[in-house]
Tab-separated table of C-alpha atoms and ligand atoms in Angstrom:
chain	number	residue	atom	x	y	z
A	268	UNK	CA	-47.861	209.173	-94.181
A	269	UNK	CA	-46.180	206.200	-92.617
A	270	UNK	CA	-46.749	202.166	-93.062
A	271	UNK	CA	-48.025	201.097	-89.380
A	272	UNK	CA	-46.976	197.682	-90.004
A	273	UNK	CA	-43.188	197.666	-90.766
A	274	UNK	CA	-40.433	195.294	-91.311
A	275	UNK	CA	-40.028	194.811	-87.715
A	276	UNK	CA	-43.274	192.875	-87.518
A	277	UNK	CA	-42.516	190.360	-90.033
A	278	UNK	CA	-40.650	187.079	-89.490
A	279	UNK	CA	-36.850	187.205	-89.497
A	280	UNK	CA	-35.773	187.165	-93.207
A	281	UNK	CA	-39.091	188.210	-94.858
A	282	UNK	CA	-38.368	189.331	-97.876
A	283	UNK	CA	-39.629	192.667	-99.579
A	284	UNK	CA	-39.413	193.476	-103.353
A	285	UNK	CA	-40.398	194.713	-106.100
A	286	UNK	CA	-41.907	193.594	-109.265
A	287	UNK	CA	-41.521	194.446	-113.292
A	288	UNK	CA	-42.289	192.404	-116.629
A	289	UNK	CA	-39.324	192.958	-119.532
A	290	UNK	CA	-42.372	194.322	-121.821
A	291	UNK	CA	-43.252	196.833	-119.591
A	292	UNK	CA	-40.454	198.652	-118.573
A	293	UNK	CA	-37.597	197.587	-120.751
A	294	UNK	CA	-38.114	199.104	-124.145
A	295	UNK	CA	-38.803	196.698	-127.107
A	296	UNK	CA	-36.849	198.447	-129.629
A	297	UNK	CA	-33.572	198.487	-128.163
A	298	UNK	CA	-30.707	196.046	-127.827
A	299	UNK	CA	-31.686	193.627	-131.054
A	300	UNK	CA	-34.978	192.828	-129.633
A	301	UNK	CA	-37.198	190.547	-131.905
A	302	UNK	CA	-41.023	191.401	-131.942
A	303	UNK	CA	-43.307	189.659	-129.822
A	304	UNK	CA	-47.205	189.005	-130.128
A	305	UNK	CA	-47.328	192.052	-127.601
A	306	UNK	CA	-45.799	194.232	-130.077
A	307	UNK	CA	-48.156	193.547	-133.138
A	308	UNK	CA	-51.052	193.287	-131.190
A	309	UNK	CA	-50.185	196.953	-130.031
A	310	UNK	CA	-49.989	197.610	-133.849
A	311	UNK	CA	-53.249	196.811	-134.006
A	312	UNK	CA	-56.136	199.469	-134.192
A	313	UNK	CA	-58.329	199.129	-130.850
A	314	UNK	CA	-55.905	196.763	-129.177
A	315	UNK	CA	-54.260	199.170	-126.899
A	316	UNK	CA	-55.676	202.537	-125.259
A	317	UNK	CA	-53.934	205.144	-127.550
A	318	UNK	CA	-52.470	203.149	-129.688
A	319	UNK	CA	-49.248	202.386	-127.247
A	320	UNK	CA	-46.741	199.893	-126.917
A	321	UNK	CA	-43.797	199.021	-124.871
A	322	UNK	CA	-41.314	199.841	-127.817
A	323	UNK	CA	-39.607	202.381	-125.938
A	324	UNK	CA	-41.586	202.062	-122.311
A	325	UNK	CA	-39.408	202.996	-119.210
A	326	UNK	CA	-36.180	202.609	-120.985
A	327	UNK	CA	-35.322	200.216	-118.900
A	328	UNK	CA	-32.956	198.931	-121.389
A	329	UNK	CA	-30.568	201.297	-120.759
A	330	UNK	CA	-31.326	202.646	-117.218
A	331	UNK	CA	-30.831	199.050	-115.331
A	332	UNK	CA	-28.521	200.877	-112.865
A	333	UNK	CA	-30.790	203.610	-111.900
A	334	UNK	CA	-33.264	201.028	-111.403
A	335	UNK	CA	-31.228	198.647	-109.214
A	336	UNK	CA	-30.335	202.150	-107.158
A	337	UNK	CA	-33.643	202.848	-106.773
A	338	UNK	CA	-34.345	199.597	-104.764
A	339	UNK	CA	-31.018	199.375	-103.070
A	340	UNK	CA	-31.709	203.349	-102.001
A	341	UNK	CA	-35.523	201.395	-100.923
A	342	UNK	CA	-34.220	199.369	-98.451
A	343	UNK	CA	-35.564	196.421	-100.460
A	344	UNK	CA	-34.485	193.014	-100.725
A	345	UNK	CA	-34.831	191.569	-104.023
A	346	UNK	CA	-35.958	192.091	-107.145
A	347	UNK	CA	-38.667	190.358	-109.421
A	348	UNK	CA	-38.207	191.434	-113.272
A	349	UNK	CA	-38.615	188.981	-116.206
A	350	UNK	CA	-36.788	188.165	-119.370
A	351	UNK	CA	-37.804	188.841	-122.593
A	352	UNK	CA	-37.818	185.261	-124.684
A	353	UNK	CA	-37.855	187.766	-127.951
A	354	UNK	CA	-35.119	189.878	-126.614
A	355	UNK	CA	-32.848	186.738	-126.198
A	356	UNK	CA	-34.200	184.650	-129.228
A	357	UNK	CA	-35.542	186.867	-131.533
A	358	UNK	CA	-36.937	183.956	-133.598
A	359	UNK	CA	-37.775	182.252	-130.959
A	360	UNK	CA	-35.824	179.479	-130.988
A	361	UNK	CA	-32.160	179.349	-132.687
A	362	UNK	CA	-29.232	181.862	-132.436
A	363	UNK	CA	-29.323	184.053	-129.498
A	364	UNK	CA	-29.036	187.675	-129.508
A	365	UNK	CA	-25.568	188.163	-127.516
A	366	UNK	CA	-26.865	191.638	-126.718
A	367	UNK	CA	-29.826	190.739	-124.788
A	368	UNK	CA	-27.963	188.016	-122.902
A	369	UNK	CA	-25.509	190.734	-121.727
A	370	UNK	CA	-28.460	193.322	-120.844
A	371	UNK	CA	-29.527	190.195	-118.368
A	372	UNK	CA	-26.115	189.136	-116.880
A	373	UNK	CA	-25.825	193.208	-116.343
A	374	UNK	CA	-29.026	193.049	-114.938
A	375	UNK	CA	-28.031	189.931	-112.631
A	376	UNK	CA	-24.881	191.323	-111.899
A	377	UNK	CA	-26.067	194.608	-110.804
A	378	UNK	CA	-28.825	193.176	-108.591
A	379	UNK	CA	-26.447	191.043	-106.651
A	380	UNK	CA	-23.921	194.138	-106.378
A	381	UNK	CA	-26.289	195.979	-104.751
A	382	UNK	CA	-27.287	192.913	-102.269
A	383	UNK	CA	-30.857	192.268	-103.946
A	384	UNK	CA	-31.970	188.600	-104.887
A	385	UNK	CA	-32.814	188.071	-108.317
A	386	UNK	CA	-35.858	186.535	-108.842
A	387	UNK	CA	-36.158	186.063	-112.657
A	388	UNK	CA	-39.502	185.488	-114.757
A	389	UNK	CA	-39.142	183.446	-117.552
A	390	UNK	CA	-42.076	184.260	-119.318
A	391	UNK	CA	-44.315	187.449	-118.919
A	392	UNK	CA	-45.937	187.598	-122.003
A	393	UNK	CA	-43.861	188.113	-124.599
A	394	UNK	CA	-44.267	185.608	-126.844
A	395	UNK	CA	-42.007	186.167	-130.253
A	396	UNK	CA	-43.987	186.828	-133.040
A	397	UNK	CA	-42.411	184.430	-134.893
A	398	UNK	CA	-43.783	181.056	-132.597
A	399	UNK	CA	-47.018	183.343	-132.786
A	400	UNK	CA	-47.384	182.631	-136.182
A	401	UNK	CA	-46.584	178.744	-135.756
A	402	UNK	CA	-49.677	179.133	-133.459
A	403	UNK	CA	-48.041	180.394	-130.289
A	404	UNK	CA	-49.969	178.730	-127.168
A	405	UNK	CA	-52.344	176.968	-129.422
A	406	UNK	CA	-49.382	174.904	-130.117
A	407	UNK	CA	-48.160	171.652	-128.559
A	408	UNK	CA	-44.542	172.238	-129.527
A	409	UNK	CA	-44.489	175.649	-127.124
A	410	UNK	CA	-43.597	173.307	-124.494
A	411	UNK	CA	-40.770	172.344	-125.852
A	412	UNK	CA	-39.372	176.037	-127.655
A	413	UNK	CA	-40.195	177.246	-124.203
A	414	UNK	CA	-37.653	174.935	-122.324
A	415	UNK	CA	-35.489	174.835	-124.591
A	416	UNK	CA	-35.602	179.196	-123.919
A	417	UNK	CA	-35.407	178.358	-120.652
A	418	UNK	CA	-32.130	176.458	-120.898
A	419	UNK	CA	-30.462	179.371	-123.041
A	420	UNK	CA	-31.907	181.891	-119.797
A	421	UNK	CA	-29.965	179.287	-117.509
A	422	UNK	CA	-26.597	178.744	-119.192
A	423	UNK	CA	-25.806	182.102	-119.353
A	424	UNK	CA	-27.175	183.519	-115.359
A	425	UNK	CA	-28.716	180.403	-114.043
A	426	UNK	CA	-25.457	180.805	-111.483
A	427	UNK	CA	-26.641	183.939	-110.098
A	428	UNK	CA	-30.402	183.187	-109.740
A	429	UNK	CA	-31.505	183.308	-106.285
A	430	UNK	CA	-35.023	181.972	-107.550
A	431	UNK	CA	-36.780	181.239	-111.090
A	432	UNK	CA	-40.259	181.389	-111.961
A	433	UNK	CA	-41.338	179.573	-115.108
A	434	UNK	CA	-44.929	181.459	-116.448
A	435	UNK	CA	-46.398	184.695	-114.892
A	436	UNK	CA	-50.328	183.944	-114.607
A	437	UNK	CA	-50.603	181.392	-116.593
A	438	UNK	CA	-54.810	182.235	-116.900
A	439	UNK	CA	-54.183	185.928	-118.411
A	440	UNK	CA	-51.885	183.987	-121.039
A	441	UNK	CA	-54.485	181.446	-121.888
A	442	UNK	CA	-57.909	182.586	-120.851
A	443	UNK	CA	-57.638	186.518	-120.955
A	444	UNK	CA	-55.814	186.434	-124.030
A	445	UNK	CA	-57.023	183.535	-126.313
A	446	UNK	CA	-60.730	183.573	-124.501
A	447	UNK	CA	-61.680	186.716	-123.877
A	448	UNK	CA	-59.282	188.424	-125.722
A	449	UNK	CA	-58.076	191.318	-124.044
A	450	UNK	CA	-54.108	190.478	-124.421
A	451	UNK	CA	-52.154	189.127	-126.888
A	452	UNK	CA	-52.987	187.765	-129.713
A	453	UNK	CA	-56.500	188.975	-129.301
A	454	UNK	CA	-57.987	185.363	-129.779
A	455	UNK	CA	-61.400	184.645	-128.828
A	456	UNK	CA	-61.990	181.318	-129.286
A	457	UNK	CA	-62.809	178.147	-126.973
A	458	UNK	CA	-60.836	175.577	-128.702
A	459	UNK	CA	-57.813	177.817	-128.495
A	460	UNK	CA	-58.367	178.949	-124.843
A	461	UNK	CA	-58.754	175.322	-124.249
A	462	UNK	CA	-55.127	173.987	-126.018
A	463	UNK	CA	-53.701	177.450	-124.247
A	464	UNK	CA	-54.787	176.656	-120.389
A	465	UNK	CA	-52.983	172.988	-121.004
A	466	UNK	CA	-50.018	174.243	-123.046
A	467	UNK	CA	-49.314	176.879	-120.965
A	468	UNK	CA	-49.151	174.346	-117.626
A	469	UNK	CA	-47.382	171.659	-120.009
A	470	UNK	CA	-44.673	174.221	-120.367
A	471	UNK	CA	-44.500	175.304	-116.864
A	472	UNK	CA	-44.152	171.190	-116.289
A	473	UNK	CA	-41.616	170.972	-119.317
A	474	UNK	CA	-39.182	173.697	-118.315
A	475	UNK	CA	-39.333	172.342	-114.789
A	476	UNK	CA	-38.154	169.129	-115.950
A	477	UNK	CA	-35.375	170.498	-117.427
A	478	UNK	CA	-34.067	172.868	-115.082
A	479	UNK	CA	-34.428	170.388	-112.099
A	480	UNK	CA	-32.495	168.378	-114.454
A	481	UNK	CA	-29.420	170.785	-114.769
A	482	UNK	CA	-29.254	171.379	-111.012
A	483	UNK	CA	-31.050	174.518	-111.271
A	484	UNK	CA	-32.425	175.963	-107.474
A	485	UNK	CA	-35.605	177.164	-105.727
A	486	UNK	CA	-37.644	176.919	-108.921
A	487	UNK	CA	-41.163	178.054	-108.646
A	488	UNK	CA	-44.676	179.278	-110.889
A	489	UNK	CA	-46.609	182.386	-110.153
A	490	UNK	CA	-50.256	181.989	-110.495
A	491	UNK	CA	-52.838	185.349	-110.217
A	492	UNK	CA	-55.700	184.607	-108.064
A	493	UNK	CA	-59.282	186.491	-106.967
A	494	UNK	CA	-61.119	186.047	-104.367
A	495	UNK	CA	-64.602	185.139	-105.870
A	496	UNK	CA	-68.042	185.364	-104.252
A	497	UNK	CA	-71.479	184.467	-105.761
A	498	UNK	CA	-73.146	188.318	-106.175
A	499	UNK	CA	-76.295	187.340	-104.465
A	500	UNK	CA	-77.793	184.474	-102.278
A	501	UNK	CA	-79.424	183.343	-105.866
A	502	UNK	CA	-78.298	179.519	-106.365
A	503	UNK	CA	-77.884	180.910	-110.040
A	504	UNK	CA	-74.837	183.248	-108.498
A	505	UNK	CA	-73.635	180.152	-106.471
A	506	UNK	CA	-73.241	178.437	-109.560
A	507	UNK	CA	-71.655	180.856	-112.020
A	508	UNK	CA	-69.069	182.170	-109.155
A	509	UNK	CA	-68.284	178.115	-108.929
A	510	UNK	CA	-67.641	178.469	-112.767
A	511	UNK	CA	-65.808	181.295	-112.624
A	512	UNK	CA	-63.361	180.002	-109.766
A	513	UNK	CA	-63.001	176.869	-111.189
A	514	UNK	CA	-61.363	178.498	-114.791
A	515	UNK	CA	-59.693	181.796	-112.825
A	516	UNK	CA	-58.392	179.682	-109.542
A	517	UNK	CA	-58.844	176.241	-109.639
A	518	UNK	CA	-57.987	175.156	-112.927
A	519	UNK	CA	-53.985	176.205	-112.052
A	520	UNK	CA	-54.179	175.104	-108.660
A	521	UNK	CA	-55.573	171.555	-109.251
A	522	UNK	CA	-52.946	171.580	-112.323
A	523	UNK	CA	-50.009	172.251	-110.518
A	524	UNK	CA	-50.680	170.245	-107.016
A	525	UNK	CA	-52.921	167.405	-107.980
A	526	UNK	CA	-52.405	166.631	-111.441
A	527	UNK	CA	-56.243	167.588	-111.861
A	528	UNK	CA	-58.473	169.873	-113.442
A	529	UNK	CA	-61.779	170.694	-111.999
A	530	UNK	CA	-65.002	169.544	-113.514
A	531	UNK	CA	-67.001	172.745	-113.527
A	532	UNK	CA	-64.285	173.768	-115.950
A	533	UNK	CA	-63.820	170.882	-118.346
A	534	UNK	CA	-67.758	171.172	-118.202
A	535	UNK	CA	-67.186	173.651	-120.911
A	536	UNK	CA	-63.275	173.179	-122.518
A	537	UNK	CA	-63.480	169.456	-122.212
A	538	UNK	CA	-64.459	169.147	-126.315
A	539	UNK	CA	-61.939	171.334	-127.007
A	540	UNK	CA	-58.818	170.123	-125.130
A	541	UNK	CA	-55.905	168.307	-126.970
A	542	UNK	CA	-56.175	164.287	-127.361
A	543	UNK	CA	-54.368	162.698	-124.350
A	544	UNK	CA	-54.183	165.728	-121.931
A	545	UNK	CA	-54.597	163.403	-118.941
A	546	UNK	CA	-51.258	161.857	-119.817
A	547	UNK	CA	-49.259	165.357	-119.243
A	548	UNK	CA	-51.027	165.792	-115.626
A	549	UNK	CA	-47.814	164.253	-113.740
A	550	UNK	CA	-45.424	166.707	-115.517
A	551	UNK	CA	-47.811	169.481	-114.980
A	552	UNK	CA	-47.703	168.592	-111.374
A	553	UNK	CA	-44.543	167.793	-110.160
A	554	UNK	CA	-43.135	169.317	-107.035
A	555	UNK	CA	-42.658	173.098	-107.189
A	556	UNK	CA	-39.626	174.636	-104.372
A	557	UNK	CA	-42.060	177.744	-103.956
A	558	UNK	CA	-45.462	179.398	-105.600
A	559	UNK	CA	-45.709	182.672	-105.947
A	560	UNK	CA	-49.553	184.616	-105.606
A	561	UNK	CA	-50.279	187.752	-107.298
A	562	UNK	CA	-53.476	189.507	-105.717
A	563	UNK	CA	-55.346	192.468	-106.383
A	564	UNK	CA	-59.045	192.284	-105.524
A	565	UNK	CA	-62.241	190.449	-105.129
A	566	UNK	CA	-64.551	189.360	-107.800
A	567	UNK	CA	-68.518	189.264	-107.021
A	568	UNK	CA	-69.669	187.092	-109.960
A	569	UNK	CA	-73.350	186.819	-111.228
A	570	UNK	CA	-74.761	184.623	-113.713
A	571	UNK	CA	-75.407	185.737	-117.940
A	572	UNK	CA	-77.510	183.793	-120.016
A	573	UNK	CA	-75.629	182.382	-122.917
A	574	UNK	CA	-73.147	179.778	-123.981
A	575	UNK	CA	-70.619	178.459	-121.301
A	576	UNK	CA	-69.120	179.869	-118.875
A	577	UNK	CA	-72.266	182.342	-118.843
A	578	UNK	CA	-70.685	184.226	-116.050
A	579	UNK	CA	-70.954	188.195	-115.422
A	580	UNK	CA	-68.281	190.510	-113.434
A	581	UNK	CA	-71.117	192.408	-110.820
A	582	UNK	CA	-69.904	195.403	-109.788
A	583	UNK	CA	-69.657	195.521	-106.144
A	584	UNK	CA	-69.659	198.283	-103.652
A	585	UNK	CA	-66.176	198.833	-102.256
A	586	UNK	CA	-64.095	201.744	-102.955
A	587	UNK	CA	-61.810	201.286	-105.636
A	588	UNK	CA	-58.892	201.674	-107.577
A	589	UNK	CA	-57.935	203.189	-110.851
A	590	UNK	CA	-58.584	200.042	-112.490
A	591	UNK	CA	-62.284	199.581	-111.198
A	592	UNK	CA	-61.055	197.144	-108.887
A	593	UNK	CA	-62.539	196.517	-105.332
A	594	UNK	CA	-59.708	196.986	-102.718
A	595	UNK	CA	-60.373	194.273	-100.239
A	596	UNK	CA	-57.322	193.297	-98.311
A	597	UNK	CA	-58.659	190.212	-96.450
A	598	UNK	CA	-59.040	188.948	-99.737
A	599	UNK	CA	-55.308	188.400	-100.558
A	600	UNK	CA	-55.348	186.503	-96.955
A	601	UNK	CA	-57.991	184.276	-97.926
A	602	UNK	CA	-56.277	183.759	-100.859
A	603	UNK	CA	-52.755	183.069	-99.447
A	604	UNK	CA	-54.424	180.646	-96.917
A	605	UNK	CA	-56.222	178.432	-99.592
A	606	UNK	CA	-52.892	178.198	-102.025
A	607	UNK	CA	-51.548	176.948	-98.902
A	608	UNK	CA	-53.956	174.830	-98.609
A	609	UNK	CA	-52.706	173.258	-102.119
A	610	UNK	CA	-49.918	173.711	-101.626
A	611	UNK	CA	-48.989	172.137	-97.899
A	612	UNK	CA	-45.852	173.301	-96.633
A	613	UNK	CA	-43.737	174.625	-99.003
A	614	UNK	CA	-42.402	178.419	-99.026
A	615	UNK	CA	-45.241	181.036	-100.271
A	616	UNK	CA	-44.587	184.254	-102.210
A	617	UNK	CA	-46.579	187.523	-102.711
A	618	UNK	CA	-45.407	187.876	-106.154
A	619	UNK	CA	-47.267	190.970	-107.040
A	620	UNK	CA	-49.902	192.882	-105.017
A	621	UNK	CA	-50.301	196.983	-105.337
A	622	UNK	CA	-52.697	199.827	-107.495
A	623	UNK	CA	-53.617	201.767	-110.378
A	624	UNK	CA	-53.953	205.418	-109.027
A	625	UNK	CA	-54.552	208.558	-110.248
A	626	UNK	CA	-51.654	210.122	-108.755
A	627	UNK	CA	-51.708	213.999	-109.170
A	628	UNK	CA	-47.982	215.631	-109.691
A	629	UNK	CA	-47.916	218.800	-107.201
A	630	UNK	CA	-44.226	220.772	-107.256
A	631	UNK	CA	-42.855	217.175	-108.919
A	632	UNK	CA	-43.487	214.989	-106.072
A	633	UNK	CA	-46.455	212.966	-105.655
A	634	UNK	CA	-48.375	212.431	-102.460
A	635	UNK	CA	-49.739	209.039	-103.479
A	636	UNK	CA	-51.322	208.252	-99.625
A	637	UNK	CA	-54.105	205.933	-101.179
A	638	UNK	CA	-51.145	203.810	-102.518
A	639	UNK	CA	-49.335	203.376	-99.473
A	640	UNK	CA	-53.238	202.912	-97.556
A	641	UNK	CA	-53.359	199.920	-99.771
A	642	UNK	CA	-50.339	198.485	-99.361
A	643	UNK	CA	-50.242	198.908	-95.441
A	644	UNK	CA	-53.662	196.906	-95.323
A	645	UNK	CA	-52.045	194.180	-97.531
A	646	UNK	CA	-49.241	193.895	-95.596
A	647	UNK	CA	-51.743	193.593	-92.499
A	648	UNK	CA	-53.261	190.677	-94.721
A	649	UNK	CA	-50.428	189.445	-94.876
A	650	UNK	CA	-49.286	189.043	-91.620
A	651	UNK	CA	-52.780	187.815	-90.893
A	652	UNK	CA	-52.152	184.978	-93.318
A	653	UNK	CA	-49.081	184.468	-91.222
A	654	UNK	CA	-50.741	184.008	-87.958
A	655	UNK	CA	-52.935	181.440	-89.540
A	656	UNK	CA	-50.148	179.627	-90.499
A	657	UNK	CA	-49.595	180.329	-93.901
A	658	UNK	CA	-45.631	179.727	-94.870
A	659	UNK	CA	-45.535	183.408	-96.670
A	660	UNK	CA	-41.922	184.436	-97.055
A	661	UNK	CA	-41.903	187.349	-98.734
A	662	UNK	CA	-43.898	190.454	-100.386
A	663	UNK	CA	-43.134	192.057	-103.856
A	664	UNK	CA	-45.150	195.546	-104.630
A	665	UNK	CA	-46.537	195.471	-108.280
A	666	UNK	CA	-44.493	197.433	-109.129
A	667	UNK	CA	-41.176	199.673	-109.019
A	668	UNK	CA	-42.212	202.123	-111.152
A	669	UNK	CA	-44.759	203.662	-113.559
A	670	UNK	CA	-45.070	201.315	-116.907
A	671	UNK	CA	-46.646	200.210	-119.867
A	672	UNK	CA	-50.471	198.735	-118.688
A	673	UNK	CA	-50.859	196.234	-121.352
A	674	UNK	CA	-54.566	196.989	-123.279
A	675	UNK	CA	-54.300	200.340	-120.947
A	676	UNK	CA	-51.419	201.657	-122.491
A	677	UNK	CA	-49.842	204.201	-119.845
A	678	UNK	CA	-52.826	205.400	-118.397
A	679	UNK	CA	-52.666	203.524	-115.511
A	680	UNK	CA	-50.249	204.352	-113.089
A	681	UNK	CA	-48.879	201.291	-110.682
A	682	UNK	CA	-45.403	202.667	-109.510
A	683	UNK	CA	-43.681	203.604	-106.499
A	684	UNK	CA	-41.490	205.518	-108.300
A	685	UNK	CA	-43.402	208.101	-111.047
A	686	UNK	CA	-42.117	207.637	-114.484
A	687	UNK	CA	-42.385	210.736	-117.134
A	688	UNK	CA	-43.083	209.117	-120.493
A	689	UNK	CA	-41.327	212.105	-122.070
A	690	UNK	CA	-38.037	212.353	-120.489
A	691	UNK	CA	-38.054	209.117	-118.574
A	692	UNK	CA	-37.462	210.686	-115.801
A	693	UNK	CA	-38.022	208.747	-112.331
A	694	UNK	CA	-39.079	210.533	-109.140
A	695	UNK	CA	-39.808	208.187	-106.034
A	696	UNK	CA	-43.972	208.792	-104.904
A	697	UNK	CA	-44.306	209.328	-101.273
A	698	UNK	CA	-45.025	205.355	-101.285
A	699	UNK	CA	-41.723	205.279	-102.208
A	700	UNK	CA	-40.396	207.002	-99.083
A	701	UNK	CA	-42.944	204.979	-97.172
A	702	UNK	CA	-41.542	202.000	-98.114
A	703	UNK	CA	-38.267	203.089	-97.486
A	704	UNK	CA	-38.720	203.981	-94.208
A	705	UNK	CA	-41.074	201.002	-92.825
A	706	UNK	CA	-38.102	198.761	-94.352
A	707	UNK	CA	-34.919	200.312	-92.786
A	708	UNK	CA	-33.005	197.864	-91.002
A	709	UNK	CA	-32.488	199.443	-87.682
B	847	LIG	O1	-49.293	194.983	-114.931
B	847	LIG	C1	-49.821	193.740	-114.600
B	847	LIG	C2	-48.751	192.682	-114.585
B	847	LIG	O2	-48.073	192.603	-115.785
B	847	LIG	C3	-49.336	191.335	-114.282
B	847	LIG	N1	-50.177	191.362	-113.113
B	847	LIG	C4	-51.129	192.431	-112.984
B	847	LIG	C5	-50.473	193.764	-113.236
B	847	LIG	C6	-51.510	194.902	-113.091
B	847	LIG	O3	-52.531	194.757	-114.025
């Protein structure tokens, strides 16, 4: 089944990737690694479907090459993977681990050998267990551990880096993760939600600081966002979808372009933030070269009775994808057009848009036509956003291959490319070939 809308109708010099996070695909226990958060919280009983972890994952860690053939062999044009801050500190903060920083500069190397951009994550989660246990995000100091990671990153590929991102969605590292829970470390607590959504932004503004300072180029943040409705015509629903948007989308947006947070939000953290928050706001928001968007669905949002937020997830009435979530591809243009909005004219990013499905293995190959049916209508978003006059610049497909789902261990299957958690094997899905073709240069 082929994409209808193909390179050929984007701009001159679009660019197409794809995306991966170090914990997902690379393997925790080779190479030195330290332990992150990610990989006691795995350790935990309930934490993770299974009982899985990345320790081993897609091997990454010593199949870069096959990787960076893969998207060569995909026609693609750059590559979005992250670092792993407990791969190359494995304390956190101190000596480096000269075996991680080679994995990257092979990783670097290799992309640029094979004409793909690197686009490099600084942080995607990882957090080393060690700054976990000084209080990890909770922390004021973060900020600084996490540029001064950020400097080690730079002296040793900072000269190769077509692009850096600081934080990959910043609200599943403060608000999934230390509010509700779900991720790493499992917290769910306001006051620590509350010090995480500013810490997290105050290192994004930190490491900014310091990589504008060496020089460093086309320096960015990648922000997750839905697009949230009210779930009925109820002023109740008007209200709680306001709530909702103004912790998911508008807390990061107002951080990083005005130097703001909204009200609706500090309705509810504003007890619990750190003393003197308003005097990080200009770091927070000083001028970004790009910002990415990662988009997967809508979010109809009703109203719970409780304590603050007192929001509820209403399950709406689109099909959907292996992760319960609504496919709704005019979402990620609304989406795209109100970042711009923020964001005025500087260069926008689809850092990560694609879906969990339940892909069914028939003679080895997999026919995975809903897969490349959602990306084809994103794409059309896309392009939509485009003709609205949205300054979108490229599109990277969450994600390469087949890897380790977080609190869903590896049931959930997001690749292009099928992975076999046994032998590692990768076999390209017919998105894959899809892809392939729509992005030949002719
Ligand atoms: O797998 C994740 C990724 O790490 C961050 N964005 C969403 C993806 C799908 O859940």
């Amino acid at each position: 089944m082929p994409l209808k809308n193909t390179r050929a109708a984007f701009p001159d010099g679009f660019l197409f990737g794809t995306a991966t996070a170090a914990y997902q695909v690379e393997g925790s226990s080779f190479g030195g690694c330290g332990p992150s958060h990610w990989d006691t919280f795995a350790a935990t009983p309930g934490n993770v479907v299974g009982g899985e972890n990345g320790a081993i994952a897609c091997g990454s860690y010593n199949r870069v090459n096959d990787d960076l053939d893969l998207l060569q062999a995909g026609n693609f044009d750059a590559y979005r993977f992250s670092l792993s801050w407990s791969r190359i500190l494995p304390e956190g903060r101190g000596a480096p681990n000269a075996e991680g920083l080679d994995y990257y500069d092979r990783l670097v190397d290799g992309a640029l050998e094979r004409g793909l951009k690197p686009l490099a994550t600084l942080y995607h989660w990882d957090l080393p267990a060690a700054l976990s246990d000084l209080g990890g995000w909770r922390n004021r100091d973060v900020a600084d551990w996490f540029a001064d990671y950020s400097e080690v990153v730079l002296d040793r590929v900072g000269d190769r880096l077509w692009g850096v991102g600081t934080i990959n969605e910043p609200w599943c590292v403060s608000w999934l993760s230390h509010f509700l829970g779900l991720h790493a470390p499992g917290t769910r607590d306001i006051r620590a939600a509350a010090r995480a959504m500013h810490f997290v932004l105050l290192a994004h503004g930190r490491a900014m600081e310091r990589m504008r300072a060496r020089g460093q180029q086309n320096l960015g943040i990648v922000l997750n966002h839905e697009d949230i409705y009210p779930a009925d015509d109820s002023p109740e629903a008007k209200a709680a979808a306001t709530r909702e948007d103004a912790t998911y989308n508008r807390w990061f947006l107002e951080g990083v372009f005005r130097g703001t947070y909204p009200q609706e939000a500090l309705a509810g953290l504003g007890p619990h933030m750190p003393d003197g928050w308003q005097d990080d706001m200009a770091l927070i928001s000083q001028k970004l070269d790009w910002i990415g968007t990662n988009y997967y669905t809508r979010n109809l949002i009703g109203p719970r009775d409780g304590l603050w937020p007192a929001t509820a997830h209403v399950d709406g009435p689109l099909p959907k994808t292996e992760m319960g979530w609504e496919i709704f591809p005019e979402g990620l243009t609304n989406v795209l057009k109100r970042v711009h909005s923020y964001a005025g004219g500087i260069p926008q990013f689809v850092t990560e848009n694609g879906m969990a499905a339940p892909d069914a293995v028939a003679n080895g190959a997999v026919q995975d036509d809903d897969r490349i049916a959602y990306i084809d209508a994103h794409f059309g978003a896309a392009l939509a956003a485009i003709e609205a006059g949205v300054p979108l610049k490229g599109y990277f497909t969450w994600s390469l291959m087949d890897n380790f789902e977080w609190a869903l261990g590896y049931d959930k299957r997001f690749g292009i490319v099928r992975v076999d958690f046994d032998s590692l094997e990768r076999t390209p899905k017919a998105s894959y070939q899809a892809l392939k073709a729509a992005l030949a240069r002719n």
